[in-house]
Amino acid sequence: MVKTVLPWALLAVLAVAAAYYFGDNQNKEEIARVEKQIVEMKSQRDSIKNLVAVKDSIQKILQSRVTELKIDADNLRGQVSALEELRREQQLNVRRIRTPDDLLIKFSDTFPELPKDKIRVFEEYFRETDVTLKYFGVPIWFSETFIIEHQNSENYKQQRDKLETLDSLNVEVIALNDKVLLLEKEKAQAYKTGYDSAYVNYMDISRLYIDELEKPRFGLPHWGVIAGAAAAGFLAGNAGK
């Protein structure tokens, strides 16, 4: 009977040992695979963090430049408003001139290209109304200057109106772009929060998985395994009779 039991017990012990050996090797391979994934995930996350840091740095530089340009734009708008106020004041000052001599001086200052000796001032009496009016005369071809000045004035007014409209549209576009950038930032933050949460959960689960893989496949101690194998061999030997 002993001769019959021993071979079966030996086979059972060898089978258990083989299960331990191959199972342990499989666990080691799986642990190595998971640990490799953990290293790759950490490396990938570090690369993403470095890239985000570079992008954030560039964004701060660009945002600083945008702020400077906005300040410059506001200053230019202020200068345009000041020029418009100056134009109105100068126009009002011309309207306030009361003597012909002062008006001629202002005209000569405005059009220095016309010599004073070419300017003529004459009077005409209107008997019907008993009114005498003074007239201002210049060489006929100098009238081109007045025509061109008037055309330029009208054209500049139209350009000014268009530029004011363009500036208003640019301000609106900038405001909308700021809203879009804010939404993009909020969306990116949401993705970051989700990614960070998934990363932490993955690391926790991976560590728990490795802990489980590192545990023995059987709960029995070494002597218990042998006894169990012997018992299995005994039963197998009896069954073989």
Coordinates of C-alpha atoms in Angstrom, one line a residue:
M1 CA 0.0 0.0 0.0
V2 CA 2.8 2.4 0.9
K3 CA 4.5 1.7 -2.4
T4 CA 1.2 2.6 -4.1
V5 CA 0.6 5.8 -2.2
L6 CA 4.1 7.2 -2.3
P7 CA 4.2 7.7 -6.1
W8 CA 0.8 9.4 -6.1
A9 CA 1.8 11.6 -3.2
L10 CA 5.0 12.5 -4.9
L11 CA 3.1 13.4 -8.1
A12 CA 0.7 15.5 -6.1
V13 CA 3.5 17.4 -4.4
L14 CA 5.2 18.0 -7.7
A15 CA 1.9 19.2 -9.1
V16 CA 1.4 21.7 -6.3
A17 CA 5.0 22.8 -6.6
A18 CA 4.6 23.3 -10.3
A19 CA 1.4 25.3 -9.7
Y20 CA 3.3 27.5 -7.2
Y21 CA 6.2 27.9 -9.6
F22 CA 4.2 28.7 -12.8
G23 CA 1.7 30.8 -10.9
D24 CA 4.4 32.7 -9.1
N25 CA 6.1 33.4 -12.5
Q26 CA 2.9 34.5 -14.1
N27 CA 2.3 36.9 -11.2
K28 CA 5.8 38.3 -11.5
E29 CA 5.3 38.9 -15.2
E30 CA 1.9 40.6 -14.5
I31 CA 3.5 42.7 -11.7
A32 CA 6.3 43.7 -14.1
R33 CA 3.8 44.6 -16.8
V34 CA 1.7 46.7 -14.4
E35 CA 4.7 48.4 -12.9
K36 CA 5.9 49.2 -16.4
Q37 CA 2.5 50.8 -17.2
I38 CA 2.8 52.8 -14.0
V39 CA 6.2 54.2 -15.0
E40 CA 4.9 55.0 -18.5
M41 CA 1.8 56.7 -17.0
K42 CA 4.0 58.8 -14.7
S43 CA 6.3 59.7 -17.6
Q44 CA 3.4 60.6 -19.8
R45 CA 1.9 62.8 -17.0
D46 CA 5.2 64.5 -16.4
S47 CA 5.5 65.3 -20.1
I48 CA 2.0 66.7 -20.2
K49 CA 2.7 68.8 -17.1
N50 CA 5.9 70.1 -18.6
L51 CA 4.1 71.0 -21.9
V52 CA 1.3 72.7 -20.0
A53 CA 3.9 74.7 -18.0
V54 CA 5.5 75.9 -21.2
K55 CA 2.1 76.8 -22.7
D56 CA 1.2 78.6 -19.5
S57 CA 4.4 80.6 -19.6
I58 CA 3.8 81.6 -23.3
Q59 CA 0.2 82.4 -22.5
K60 CA 1.3 84.7 -19.7
I61 CA 3.7 86.5 -22.0
L62 CA 1.0 86.9 -24.7
Q63 CA -1.6 88.0 -22.1
S64 CA 0.9 90.7 -20.8
R65 CA 1.4 91.9 -24.4
V66 CA -2.4 91.9 -24.9
T67 CA -2.8 94.1 -21.8
E68 CA -0.2 96.5 -23.0
L69 CA -1.9 96.8 -26.4
K70 CA -5.2 97.4 -24.8
I71 CA -3.7 100.2 -22.8
D72 CA -2.2 101.7 -25.9
A73 CA -5.5 101.4 -27.7
D74 CA -7.3 103.2 -24.8
N75 CA -4.6 105.9 -24.9
L76 CA -5.1 106.4 -28.7
R77 CA -8.9 106.6 -28.2
G78 CA -8.3 109.3 -25.6
Q79 CA -6.0 111.2 -28.0
V80 CA -8.7 111.0 -30.7
S81 CA -11.3 112.4 -28.3
A82 CA -8.9 115.2 -27.3
L83 CA -8.3 116.0 -31.0
E84 CA -12.0 116.2 -31.6
E85 CA -12.4 118.5 -28.7
L86 CA -9.6 120.7 -30.0
R87 CA -11.2 120.8 -33.5
R88 CA -14.5 122.0 -32.0
E89 CA -12.7 124.6 -30.0
Q90 CA -10.7 125.9 -33.0
Q91 CA -13.8 126.1 -35.0
L92 CA -15.6 128.0 -32.3
N93 CA -12.6 130.4 -32.1
V94 CA -12.9 131.1 -35.8
R95 CA -16.6 131.9 -35.4
R96 CA -15.7 134.3 -32.6
I97 CA -13.5 136.5 -34.9
R98 CA -15.2 139.9 -35.2
T99 CA -12.9 142.2 -37.3
P100 CA -11.9 141.8 -41.0
D101 CA -8.2 142.4 -40.1
D102 CA -8.2 139.5 -37.6
L103 CA -10.0 137.3 -40.1
L104 CA -7.3 138.1 -42.7
I105 CA -4.5 137.3 -40.3
K106 CA -6.2 134.0 -39.5
F107 CA -6.6 133.2 -43.2
S108 CA -2.9 134.0 -43.9
D109 CA -1.8 131.8 -41.0
T110 CA -4.0 129.0 -42.3
F111 CA -2.9 129.3 -46.0
P112 CA 0.7 130.6 -45.9
E113 CA 1.2 129.5 -49.5
L114 CA -0.9 132.5 -50.6
P115 CA 1.1 135.7 -50.4
K116 CA -0.7 138.6 -48.6
D117 CA -0.3 140.9 -51.6
K118 CA -2.4 138.5 -53.7
I119 CA -5.4 138.9 -51.3
R120 CA -8.0 141.5 -52.2
V121 CA -10.6 143.0 -49.9
F122 CA -13.3 145.2 -51.4
E123 CA -16.7 146.6 -50.5
E124 CA -20.0 146.6 -52.3
Y125 CA -22.9 148.8 -51.5
F126 CA -26.5 147.5 -51.9
R127 CA -28.8 150.4 -52.4
E128 CA -32.0 148.3 -51.9
T129 CA -31.1 147.3 -48.4
D130 CA -28.7 150.2 -47.7
V131 CA -26.1 147.7 -46.6
T132 CA -22.4 147.6 -47.4
L133 CA -20.6 144.3 -47.5
K134 CA -16.9 143.5 -47.6
Y135 CA -15.7 140.9 -49.9
F136 CA -12.7 138.7 -49.9
G137 CA -10.9 138.0 -53.2
V138 CA -8.1 135.6 -54.1
P139 CA -6.6 134.5 -57.5
I140 CA -9.1 132.3 -59.3
W141 CA -6.9 129.2 -59.5
F142 CA -6.3 129.4 -55.7
S143 CA -9.9 128.3 -55.4
E144 CA -8.7 124.8 -56.1
T145 CA -7.2 124.8 -52.7
F146 CA -10.6 125.5 -51.1
I147 CA -12.2 122.8 -53.2
I148 CA -9.6 120.2 -52.3
E149 CA -9.6 121.2 -48.6
H150 CA -13.4 120.7 -48.6
Q151 CA -13.2 117.4 -50.4
N152 CA -10.5 116.2 -47.9
S153 CA -12.6 117.3 -45.0
E154 CA -15.7 115.4 -46.2
N155 CA -13.6 112.3 -46.9
Y156 CA -11.8 112.5 -43.5
K157 CA -15.2 112.7 -41.8
Q158 CA -16.3 109.5 -43.6
Q159 CA -13.0 107.8 -42.7
R160 CA -13.4 108.9 -39.1
D161 CA -16.9 107.5 -38.9
K162 CA -15.8 104.2 -40.5
L163 CA -12.8 103.9 -38.1
E164 CA -15.1 104.6 -35.1
T165 CA -17.4 101.8 -36.3
L166 CA -14.4 99.5 -36.9
D167 CA -13.0 100.3 -33.4
S168 CA -16.4 99.5 -31.9
L169 CA -16.5 96.2 -33.7
N170 CA -12.9 95.4 -32.6
V171 CA -13.9 96.1 -29.0
E172 CA -16.8 93.7 -29.4
V173 CA -14.7 91.1 -31.0
I174 CA -12.1 91.3 -28.2
A175 CA -14.9 90.9 -25.6
L176 CA -16.2 87.9 -27.4
N177 CA -12.7 86.4 -27.7
D178 CA -12.2 86.9 -24.0
K179 CA -15.4 84.9 -23.4
V180 CA -14.3 82.2 -25.7
L181 CA -10.9 82.0 -24.0
L182 CA -12.6 81.8 -20.6
L183 CA -14.8 78.9 -21.8
E184 CA -11.7 77.2 -23.3
K185 CA -9.9 77.6 -20.0
E186 CA -12.9 76.3 -18.0
K187 CA -13.1 73.3 -20.4
A188 CA -9.4 72.6 -20.1
Q189 CA -9.7 72.8 -16.3
A190 CA -12.5 70.3 -16.4
Y191 CA -10.4 67.9 -18.6
K192 CA -7.5 68.4 -16.2
T193 CA -9.6 67.6 -13.2
G194 CA -11.0 64.5 -14.9
Y195 CA -7.5 63.4 -16.0
D196 CA -6.0 64.0 -12.5
S197 CA -8.8 62.0 -10.9
A198 CA -8.5 59.2 -13.4
Y199 CA -4.7 59.1 -12.9
V200 CA -4.9 58.9 -9.1
N201 CA -7.6 56.2 -9.3
Y202 CA -5.5 54.2 -11.8
M203 CA -2.4 54.4 -9.6
D204 CA -4.5 53.3 -6.6
I205 CA -6.1 50.4 -8.4
S206 CA -2.7 49.4 -9.9
R207 CA -1.1 49.3 -6.4
L208 CA -4.0 47.3 -5.1
Y209 CA -3.7 44.9 -8.0
I210 CA 0.0 44.5 -7.4
D211 CA -0.6 43.8 -3.7
E212 CA -3.1 41.1 -4.7
L213 CA -0.6 39.6 -7.2
E214 CA 2.1 39.5 -4.5
K215 CA 0.0 37.5 -2.1
P216 CA 0.5 33.7 -2.1
R217 CA -1.9 31.9 -4.4
F218 CA -2.8 29.4 -1.6
G219 CA -3.5 30.2 2.0
L220 CA -2.1 26.9 3.4
P221 CA 1.5 26.9 4.9
H222 CA 4.1 24.8 3.3
W223 CA 3.5 21.7 5.5
G224 CA -0.2 22.0 5.0
V225 CA 0.4 21.9 1.2
I226 CA 2.5 18.7 1.5
A227 CA 0.0 17.0 3.8
G228 CA -2.8 17.9 1.4
A229 CA -0.7 16.5 -1.5
A230 CA 0.0 13.3 0.5
A231 CA -3.7 12.9 1.2
A232 CA -4.5 13.4 -2.4
G233 CA -1.9 10.8 -3.3
F234 CA -3.4 8.3 -0.8
L235 CA -6.8 8.7 -2.2
A236 CA -5.5 8.4 -5.7
G237 CA -3.6 5.3 -4.8
N238 CA -6.7 3.7 -3.3
A239 CA -8.7 4.6 -6.3
G240 CA -6.1 2.9 -8.5
K241 CA -6.5 -0.5 -6.8

